[in-house]
Each structure stands twice: as structure tokens, then as C-alpha cells.
């Protein structure tokens, strides 16, 4: 098998139309063996980066069938270690194991209250999360803003904590889907990130490797989302669900709105604070709506409930009773944190570098998620590159939401930065994120559609 032949097969060939135009066509589907050859060469470093980049570009332009995407996902999955939670019966773990994945957004802390809610309702949650890159926040960075919290767990410790408390939070190790790390780095520098087959394989190879039996996807659309349009988000949701099903996993996807930030707090420790508020039954309505909908889908996949309404009711009861909060605080203990210190810091822990943004006119307000996310990167919430550090205490607190009426001079945002220098630039970006309307703004639905497996 030759790498060049595989690239050419997926690339296609030029033909000349009757009008004399040169058109690239006749791209073919790759076999399982050909895809395995490319992934093995990627991990073993027998295929150079320039050939892998050419292959990725051919996939970007010509796509992949669901069958090819399944082969690619399987190859990436088995490029490294796969956690077998079903092999831990000695710990009392029998499954099913259900996880949730979000395609990312601004203020998207849903995984943090969601996991203890679902776990306290009787479903095991093995959650492997990532770090912030660009303007989308990282669950691991948020968790590590809790003093002492450890996100580096061995397979045995991961399983032990799931058995003990219903869920655990860990990061991707170097041995989990190593092909994904190599290919993602290449996609990032070759403008091939926005390929639905490549996104699907990247997400699923990691989620299946963590030991999940069922998956619920939160696929976001809008200015602050990876997929800007509803049609693109729907295509990705269908690809994720169908590919997961082809791999023997139950899956559901919700398509959700990310045109404006979720909740009132954006930042690493700030989103831990808002998580506590959610679990104390004081969470923002948009965060709670999405959390309860995703929770219901996870409980359905876990066969704990028979209907969505039953799942939402059970989830709300877990919050009202305090069971979900207790589950979260136990996880903090289990992974090295101190819940007493955490609770004592609630609404008090802030960066000392602060400024305030006020309304410049009267009207109904709209806040663009993408620009808020960009400002967050400047403040130290996110990263421009993987080697950048984040500031746990920086971020933005919104005092108003989409559609609220404001008067000139009203306080709209508190802005906290990693240093004084970043406040001016971030304030300018945040000012541009705000628009005003003389008439009432019609809010978009938060949850647009459900895609079933």
C-alpha cells in the first residue's frame, strides 16, 4: 500500500468539461484497510506530516461516507488505550456508562452541574474532558480552578471514583487516541478543522475510549459556536449520532443556541461558582433549561426513566433535595479539593484587576457570544495556543441578558483580567459585543431540535 495512492484516491482527478473547465472529481471512498494504514503511519511516524496534511485536505474537500467515518473513528480509537469499565465488576461497576459532549461555546459550563445531577439519579458518568483552546472554555481548566483538584487520573482511579460517587472527571492521557492529537494539531495549521467527518472521528474516538456505552451530544450553532449555521450544526449532529450508532453506541443529539453567552458568568472559577448556584437551585434559567434537557436524555439512555418529562422531574428533584450538590462536593473531595474552602470562596474570589462596562444608550440589549469569547481570551480565560496558561480568577460577570431593557449608564458587565494591560483591549471588544434595539428583541429558542439515533 502506498500513501500517495491513498491520497490520490480520496483527492480524485481533474477532468475537462465541455466548456473547457478543469474540474476535480471522481474522488473514491477509502477502505478500512487504507484508513488503518494512514492512522498507523500517523502514530508510528512512518508517514510524514506533509502527506498527512494532504490527506486531511482531500477529506476536507471531498468528505467521507458514514462508513468511512466509522472506519476512521475506529482506527483513531484503537491507536491507543481504551478504558474497559465493564471489566471492573469487582468494583460493582455494571453500567450502562453514559456521557455528554458539547461542541463548545461561551459560558458553557453545562457538564459541571450535569454530571452530579445525572450521577445522583443513578447513572454512571465517565467524563473525559478537554482544555480551553481559542474562545471556547475548557472543563479541565474550570475544575482545576478549584484548589487542589486533580484531573489526571489513572484508569483504575477513574473507575474507582465512578464506582464510589457515580462520576469522575479526567483529562485525555497521551495514551488515549494519540492519532487524534497528531491529526488535530495538523488540522489546526492547515485550515482543515471544519470538516464534519474529521470532527466526528475526533470527538467519538475519545468518547468511546473513555468507556461510554451511550452518548448525548450538545451540538451548538451561532456566533459563539464552532458551527455558525443551523444546517451545519444539524449535519454534524447527524454524523455524530449515526457514526456512534454504527460503532454500537446509543446516541442522541440536541442542537442548541450559542449566539449569546450561557448564564451570567464566563471564566474558570466564575463558572465553578455558577455551577454551585445551579446545584443550590439558584442557577440561571438558560443554564438550568439546557442542563435539565440534557440530563433527561442521559437518564433515558441509562434506562432510569421512560420519558423525557420523567427525566426532567427526577433531575429537578435531585437539585431541590440537595442530592446533586452533595454528589458534586463529594467529587471535589475525591479529586483532591476542599469543599469548605470552595464554598467559602463563592462570590468572593476575583482577580484584583477589574473594570466595569456601562450602557452607552437606552434600549433592549443583545450580547454577541463570539466577541465575549474573544475578550475572554485576552483576559486570560482561554488560550491562543496550547502552551498558554490561563488565569483562574479572570472573566466576565454579566448583569443583563439578551432582550433585557437598559438605560444609559446602567452597569452591564464586570470585567476581571489577568493584569491591568488586558483590561483596555478586552473592554473595547466587549463594547463591540453589545448592540441596542428600540424595540423588544425576540429571543431565539435555546434548544432547537433533537436528533435521535
Coordinates of C-alpha atoms in Angstrom, one line a residue:
X1 CA 0.0 0.0 0.0
X2 CA 1.4 3.4 -0.9
X3 CA 0.4 6.7 0.9
X4 CA 0.4 8.6 -2.4
X5 CA -2.1 6.2 -4.0
X6 CA -4.5 6.6 -1.0
X7 CA -4.2 10.4 -1.1
X8 CA -4.9 10.4 -4.9
X9 CA -7.9 8.0 -4.4
X10 CA -9.6 10.4 -1.9
X11 CA -8.4 13.5 -3.8
X12 CA -9.9 12.5 -7.1
X13 CA -8.7 13.5 -10.6
X14 CA -9.1 16.5 -12.9
X15 CA -11.5 16.2 -15.8
X16 CA -12.2 18.8 -18.5
X17 CA -15.8 19.8 -19.0
X18 CA -17.4 20.6 -22.4
X19 CA -16.8 24.3 -21.6
X20 CA -13.1 23.6 -21.2
X21 CA -13.2 24.0 -17.4
X22 CA -10.9 21.8 -15.3
X23 CA -13.0 20.1 -12.6
X24 CA -11.7 17.9 -9.8
X25 CA -13.9 14.9 -9.4
X26 CA -14.1 11.1 -9.2
X27 CA -12.9 11.0 -5.5
X28 CA -13.4 7.5 -4.1
X29 CA -14.3 6.1 -0.7
X30 CA -11.4 4.6 1.2
X31 CA -11.4 1.0 2.6
X32 CA -11.0 0.1 6.2
X33 CA -7.5 -1.2 5.4
X34 CA -6.5 2.0 3.7
X35 CA -7.7 4.2 6.6
X36 CA -6.0 1.9 9.1
X37 CA -2.8 2.2 7.1
X38 CA -2.9 6.0 7.3
X39 CA -3.6 6.1 11.0
X40 CA -0.9 3.5 11.8
X41 CA 1.5 5.6 9.8
X42 CA 0.4 8.7 11.6
X43 CA 1.1 7.2 15.1
X44 CA 4.2 5.3 14.1
X45 CA 5.6 8.4 12.2
X46 CA 6.2 6.4 9.0
X47 CA 4.0 8.9 7.1
X48 CA 5.4 12.4 7.1
X49 CA 3.3 15.4 8.2
X50 CA 3.1 16.8 4.7
X51 CA 1.4 13.7 3.4
X52 CA -1.0 13.5 6.3
X53 CA -1.8 17.2 5.7
X54 CA -2.5 16.4 2.0
X55 CA -4.8 13.5 3.0
X56 CA -6.6 15.7 5.5
X57 CA -7.2 18.4 2.8
X58 CA -8.6 15.8 0.4
X59 CA -11.0 14.7 3.1
X60 CA -11.9 18.3 3.8
X61 CA -12.9 18.9 0.2
X62 CA -14.4 15.5 -0.7
X63 CA -15.9 14.4 2.7
X64 CA -16.4 10.9 3.8
X65 CA -19.3 8.4 3.8
X66 CA -20.7 7.4 7.2
X67 CA -19.0 4.0 6.7
X68 CA -15.6 5.7 6.1
X69 CA -16.1 8.0 9.1
X70 CA -16.8 4.9 11.2
X71 CA -13.6 3.3 10.0
X72 CA -11.6 6.4 10.7
X73 CA -13.1 6.7 14.2
X74 CA -12.4 3.0 15.0
X75 CA -8.8 3.4 13.7
X76 CA -8.2 6.5 15.8
X77 CA -9.9 4.9 18.9
X78 CA -7.6 1.9 18.7
X79 CA -4.5 3.9 18.0
X80 CA -4.0 4.0 21.8
X81 CA -5.5 2.7 25.1
X82 CA -9.2 2.0 25.5
X83 CA -10.7 2.1 29.0
X84 CA -12.8 -1.0 29.8
X85 CA -15.2 0.0 32.6
X86 CA -17.2 -3.2 32.1
X87 CA -14.1 -5.1 33.2
X88 CA -14.3 -3.5 36.6
X89 CA -17.1 -5.7 38.1
X90 CA -15.0 -6.2 41.2
X91 CA -15.8 -2.5 42.0
X92 CA -19.5 -3.1 41.4
X93 CA -19.5 -1.3 38.1
X94 CA -22.0 -2.8 35.7
X95 CA -23.1 0.2 33.6
X96 CA -24.5 1.4 31.4
X97 CA -22.0 4.3 31.3
X98 CA -23.4 7.5 29.7
X99 CA -21.5 10.7 28.9
X100 CA -22.3 14.0 27.3
X101 CA -20.2 16.0 24.9
X102 CA -20.6 19.7 23.9
X103 CA -19.1 21.2 20.7
X104 CA -18.2 24.2 22.8
X105 CA -19.3 27.7 23.5
X106 CA -19.0 30.8 25.7
X107 CA -20.2 30.4 29.3
X108 CA -20.9 26.7 28.6
X109 CA -20.4 25.1 32.0
X110 CA -23.2 22.6 31.5
X111 CA -21.1 19.5 32.1
X112 CA -20.2 20.7 35.6
X113 CA -23.7 20.6 37.1
X114 CA -25.0 18.0 34.7
X115 CA -22.6 15.2 35.8
X116 CA -23.6 15.2 39.5
X117 CA -27.3 15.6 38.7
X118 CA -27.3 12.5 36.5
X119 CA -25.0 10.6 38.7
X120 CA -27.2 11.3 41.8
X121 CA -30.1 9.8 39.8
X122 CA -28.3 6.5 39.4
X123 CA -26.4 6.7 36.1
X124 CA -22.6 6.1 35.9
X125 CA -20.8 9.1 34.2
X126 CA -17.3 8.6 32.9
X127 CA -16.4 12.1 31.8
X128 CA -13.2 12.8 29.9
X129 CA -12.9 16.5 29.1
X130 CA -10.5 18.9 27.5
X131 CA -8.9 22.3 28.0
X132 CA -9.7 25.7 26.6
X133 CA -8.4 26.5 23.1
X134 CA -9.4 29.7 21.5
X135 CA -12.6 31.3 22.8
X136 CA -14.3 28.2 24.0
X137 CA -13.8 27.3 27.6
X138 CA -12.2 24.1 28.9
X139 CA -13.9 21.9 31.5
X140 CA -10.5 20.8 32.9
X141 CA -9.3 24.4 33.4
X142 CA -12.5 25.2 35.2
X143 CA -12.2 22.2 37.5
X144 CA -8.5 23.0 38.2
X145 CA -9.5 26.5 39.4
X146 CA -10.7 24.6 42.5
X147 CA -7.7 24.5 44.7
X148 CA -6.1 21.0 44.8
X149 CA -8.5 19.5 42.3
X150 CA -6.7 16.7 40.3
X151 CA -7.8 15.9 36.7
X152 CA -5.0 13.4 36.0
X153 CA -6.5 10.1 36.9
X154 CA -5.2 6.6 36.2
X155 CA -7.7 4.1 34.7
X156 CA -8.0 2.3 38.0
X157 CA -8.6 5.5 39.9
X158 CA -11.1 6.8 37.3
X159 CA -13.1 3.5 37.7
X160 CA -12.8 3.6 41.5
X161 CA -14.2 7.1 41.8
X162 CA -17.0 6.4 39.3
X163 CA -18.0 3.3 41.4
X164 CA -17.8 5.4 44.6
X165 CA -19.7 8.5 43.7
X166 CA -21.3 7.9 40.3
X167 CA -19.0 10.0 38.2
X168 CA -15.4 11.2 37.8
X169 CA -13.7 13.9 35.7
X170 CA -10.4 13.2 33.9
X171 CA -8.3 14.5 31.0
X172 CA -7.2 12.7 27.9
X173 CA -3.8 11.0 28.6
X174 CA -1.1 10.7 26.0
X175 CA -2.1 7.0 25.5
X176 CA -5.8 7.8 24.7
X177 CA -6.4 8.3 21.0
X178 CA -2.9 9.5 20.2
X179 CA -3.7 9.8 16.5
X180 CA -6.3 12.4 17.4
X181 CA -3.7 14.7 19.0
X182 CA -1.4 14.4 16.0
X183 CA -4.2 15.0 13.4
X184 CA -5.8 17.8 15.3
X185 CA -2.6 19.7 15.5
X186 CA -2.2 19.3 11.7
X187 CA -5.8 20.3 11.1
X188 CA -5.3 23.4 13.2
X189 CA -2.4 24.7 11.0
X190 CA -3.7 23.5 7.6
X191 CA -7.2 25.1 7.7
X192 CA -9.0 21.7 7.8
X193 CA -10.6 21.9 11.2
X194 CA -14.2 22.5 9.9
X195 CA -14.6 19.0 8.3
X196 CA -17.6 17.1 9.7
X197 CA -16.0 13.6 9.2
X198 CA -12.8 14.8 10.9
X199 CA -14.7 16.5 13.8
X200 CA -16.8 13.4 14.2
X201 CA -13.9 11.0 14.4
X202 CA -12.0 13.3 16.8
X203 CA -14.9 13.5 19.2
X204 CA -16.0 9.9 19.1
X205 CA -12.5 8.3 19.3
X206 CA -12.0 10.0 22.7
X207 CA -15.5 9.5 24.0
X208 CA -15.6 5.8 23.1
X209 CA -12.1 5.3 24.5
X210 CA -13.3 6.5 27.9
X211 CA -15.7 3.6 28.2
X212 CA -19.0 5.1 27.4
X213 CA -22.0 2.9 26.3
X214 CA -24.2 5.9 25.4
X215 CA -23.6 9.5 24.4
X216 CA -25.6 12.7 24.4
X217 CA -24.3 15.4 22.2
X218 CA -24.9 19.1 22.7
X219 CA -24.2 20.5 19.2
X220 CA -24.2 24.3 19.3
X221 CA -24.9 26.8 16.5
X222 CA -24.5 30.5 16.3
X223 CA -21.8 33.2 16.6
X224 CA -20.1 31.7 19.6
X225 CA -20.3 28.1 18.3
X226 CA -17.9 26.1 16.1
X227 CA -20.8 25.6 13.6
X228 CA -22.2 29.0 12.8
X229 CA -25.4 27.9 11.0
X230 CA -28.2 25.6 11.9
X231 CA -27.8 23.4 8.8
X232 CA -24.1 22.8 9.5
X233 CA -24.9 22.0 13.2
X234 CA -27.6 19.6 12.1
X235 CA -25.2 17.9 9.7
X236 CA -22.6 17.4 12.5
X237 CA -25.3 16.2 14.9
X238 CA -26.5 13.6 12.3
X239 CA -22.9 12.5 11.7
X240 CA -22.1 12.1 15.4
X241 CA -25.3 10.1 16.1
X242 CA -25.1 7.9 13.0
X243 CA -21.4 7.1 13.5
X244 CA -21.9 6.4 17.2
X245 CA -24.7 4.0 16.3
X246 CA -22.5 2.3 13.7
X247 CA -20.0 1.7 16.5
X248 CA -22.6 0.1 18.7
X249 CA -23.3 3.1 20.9
X250 CA -26.7 4.6 21.7
X251 CA -26.6 8.3 21.0
X252 CA -28.8 11.4 20.9
X253 CA -28.0 15.0 20.0
X254 CA -29.6 18.3 20.9
X255 CA -29.0 21.3 18.6
X256 CA -28.7 24.4 20.9
X257 CA -28.3 28.1 20.5
X258 CA -24.9 29.8 21.1
X259 CA -25.5 33.3 19.7
X260 CA -25.3 34.8 23.2
X261 CA -23.4 33.5 26.3
X262 CA -24.9 30.9 28.5
X263 CA -25.5 32.1 32.1
X264 CA -24.2 35.2 33.7
X265 CA -20.6 34.2 34.4
X266 CA -17.8 33.5 32.0
X267 CA -14.4 32.4 33.3
X268 CA -12.8 29.4 35.0
X269 CA -13.6 29.9 38.7
X270 CA -16.6 32.1 37.9
X271 CA -18.2 29.1 36.1
X272 CA -17.5 26.9 39.1
X273 CA -19.4 29.5 41.1
X274 CA -22.3 29.4 38.7
X275 CA -22.2 25.6 38.9
X276 CA -22.6 25.8 42.7
X277 CA -25.6 28.2 42.1
X278 CA -27.2 25.7 39.7
X279 CA -26.8 22.9 42.3
X280 CA -28.1 25.2 45.0
X281 CA -31.3 25.7 42.9
X282 CA -30.3 29.3 42.1
X283 CA -28.9 28.8 38.6
X284 CA -29.7 31.0 35.6
X285 CA -32.8 29.9 33.7
X286 CA -31.0 29.2 30.4
X287 CA -28.3 27.1 32.0
X288 CA -30.9 25.1 34.0
X289 CA -33.1 24.6 31.0
X290 CA -30.3 23.1 28.9
X291 CA -28.9 21.1 31.9
X292 CA -32.3 19.5 32.6
X293 CA -32.9 18.7 28.9
X294 CA -29.5 17.0 28.6
X295 CA -29.9 15.3 31.9
X296 CA -33.3 13.8 30.8
X297 CA -31.7 12.4 27.6
X298 CA -28.9 10.8 29.6
X299 CA -31.4 9.2 32.0
X300 CA -33.3 7.9 29.0
X301 CA -30.2 6.3 27.6
X302 CA -29.3 4.9 31.0
X303 CA -32.8 3.4 31.2
X304 CA -33.5 5.1 34.5
X305 CA -36.6 6.8 33.2
X306 CA -39.1 6.0 30.4
X307 CA -39.9 9.6 29.2
X308 CA -38.3 13.0 28.9
X309 CA -40.7 14.6 31.3
X310 CA -39.9 11.9 33.9
X311 CA -36.2 12.6 33.4
X312 CA -36.6 16.3 33.9
X313 CA -38.7 15.8 37.0
X314 CA -36.2 13.4 38.5
X315 CA -33.3 15.9 37.7
X316 CA -35.1 18.8 39.4
X317 CA -35.8 16.7 42.4
X318 CA -32.1 15.8 42.7
X319 CA -31.3 19.5 42.8
X320 CA -34.1 20.6 45.1
X321 CA -33.3 17.8 47.6
X322 CA -29.6 18.7 47.7
X323 CA -28.5 15.2 46.4
X324 CA -26.8 16.7 43.3
X325 CA -24.9 19.3 45.3
X326 CA -23.7 16.6 47.8
X327 CA -22.5 14.5 44.8
X328 CA -20.6 17.4 43.4
X329 CA -18.9 18.2 46.7
X330 CA -18.0 14.6 47.2
X331 CA -16.3 14.6 43.8
X332 CA -14.3 17.7 44.9
X333 CA -13.1 15.7 47.9
X334 CA -12.4 12.6 45.9
X335 CA -10.3 14.5 43.3
X336 CA -8.2 16.5 45.9
X337 CA -10.2 19.6 46.6
X338 CA -11.6 21.0 49.8
X339 CA -15.4 21.8 49.6
X340 CA -15.3 24.0 52.7
X341 CA -12.7 26.3 51.1
X342 CA -14.6 26.2 47.8
X343 CA -17.9 27.2 49.4
X344 CA -16.1 30.0 51.4
X345 CA -14.8 31.4 48.2
X346 CA -18.1 31.6 46.5
X347 CA -18.9 35.2 45.3
X348 CA -15.7 36.4 46.9
X349 CA -12.8 35.1 44.8
X350 CA -12.0 37.6 42.0
X351 CA -8.9 39.0 40.2
X352 CA -7.8 42.3 41.6
X353 CA -7.6 43.8 38.1
X354 CA -11.2 45.0 37.4
X355 CA -13.2 47.4 35.3
X356 CA -16.9 47.9 34.7
X357 CA -18.7 48.4 31.4
X358 CA -21.8 50.6 31.3
X359 CA -24.6 51.0 28.8
X360 CA -23.9 53.8 26.3
X361 CA -27.6 54.3 25.3
X362 CA -31.1 53.2 26.1
X363 CA -32.7 50.1 24.6
X364 CA -33.1 46.4 24.5
X365 CA -29.7 44.7 24.7
X366 CA -28.1 42.0 22.7
X367 CA -24.7 40.4 23.5
X368 CA -22.7 38.6 20.9
X369 CA -21.2 35.4 22.2
X370 CA -18.2 35.3 19.8
X371 CA -16.9 38.7 20.8
X372 CA -17.4 37.9 24.5
X373 CA -15.4 34.8 24.0
X374 CA -12.6 36.7 22.2
X375 CA -12.4 39.2 25.1
X376 CA -12.2 36.3 27.5
X377 CA -9.1 35.0 25.8
X378 CA -7.4 38.4 26.2
X379 CA -8.4 38.4 29.9
X380 CA -6.8 35.0 30.5
X381 CA -9.9 32.8 30.4
X382 CA -8.9 30.9 27.2
X383 CA -5.8 30.2 25.1
X384 CA -4.5 31.2 21.7
X385 CA -2.2 28.2 21.7
X386 CA -2.0 25.0 23.8
X387 CA 1.1 26.2 25.7
X388 CA -0.6 29.4 27.0
X389 CA -1.5 29.4 30.7
X390 CA -5.0 30.5 31.9
X391 CA -5.9 32.8 34.8
X392 CA -8.4 31.0 37.1
X393 CA -9.8 34.2 38.6
X394 CA -10.3 36.3 35.4
X395 CA -13.5 36.5 33.5
X396 CA -16.8 38.4 32.9
X397 CA -19.9 38.8 35.0
X398 CA -23.0 39.9 33.0
X399 CA -25.6 41.9 34.8
X400 CA -28.0 41.7 31.9
X401 CA -29.0 39.1 29.3
X402 CA -30.3 39.1 25.7
X403 CA -33.5 41.0 25.5
X404 CA -33.2 42.9 28.8
X405 CA -34.0 46.6 28.7
X406 CA -31.3 49.0 29.9
X407 CA -30.8 52.7 30.4
X408 CA -27.7 54.7 29.6
X409 CA -25.3 54.4 32.4
X410 CA -26.6 51.1 33.7
X411 CA -23.8 48.6 34.6
X412 CA -23.8 45.8 32.1
X413 CA -20.6 43.8 32.9
X414 CA -17.9 43.4 35.5
X415 CA -14.6 42.6 33.8
X416 CA -11.7 40.8 35.6
X417 CA -8.3 40.4 33.9
X418 CA -5.0 38.6 34.4
X419 CA -3.3 42.0 34.6
X420 CA -4.2 45.7 34.1
X421 CA -2.9 45.8 30.5
X422 CA -5.5 43.4 29.2
X423 CA -8.5 45.3 30.6
X424 CA -8.5 48.1 28.0
X425 CA -8.3 45.7 24.9
X426 CA -11.0 43.4 26.4
X427 CA -13.2 46.3 27.2
X428 CA -13.1 47.5 23.6
X429 CA -14.0 44.1 22.3
X430 CA -16.8 43.7 24.9
X431 CA -18.2 47.2 23.9
X432 CA -18.4 45.9 20.3
X433 CA -20.2 42.8 21.5
X434 CA -23.2 44.9 22.7
X435 CA -25.9 46.2 20.4
X436 CA -29.1 48.1 21.3
X437 CA -32.6 48.0 19.8
X438 CA -35.5 50.4 20.3
X439 CA -38.0 47.5 20.2
X440 CA -38.2 44.3 22.1
X441 CA -35.9 41.6 20.8
X442 CA -37.4 38.2 20.0
X443 CA -35.2 35.7 21.8
X444 CA -34.2 32.6 19.8
X445 CA -35.1 29.2 21.2
X446 CA -32.4 27.7 23.4
X447 CA -33.0 24.1 22.2
X448 CA -33.8 23.9 18.6
X449 CA -34.1 20.2 17.7
X450 CA -33.4 16.7 18.9
X451 CA -31.6 14.2 16.6
X452 CA -32.2 10.6 17.6
X453 CA -30.1 7.6 16.9

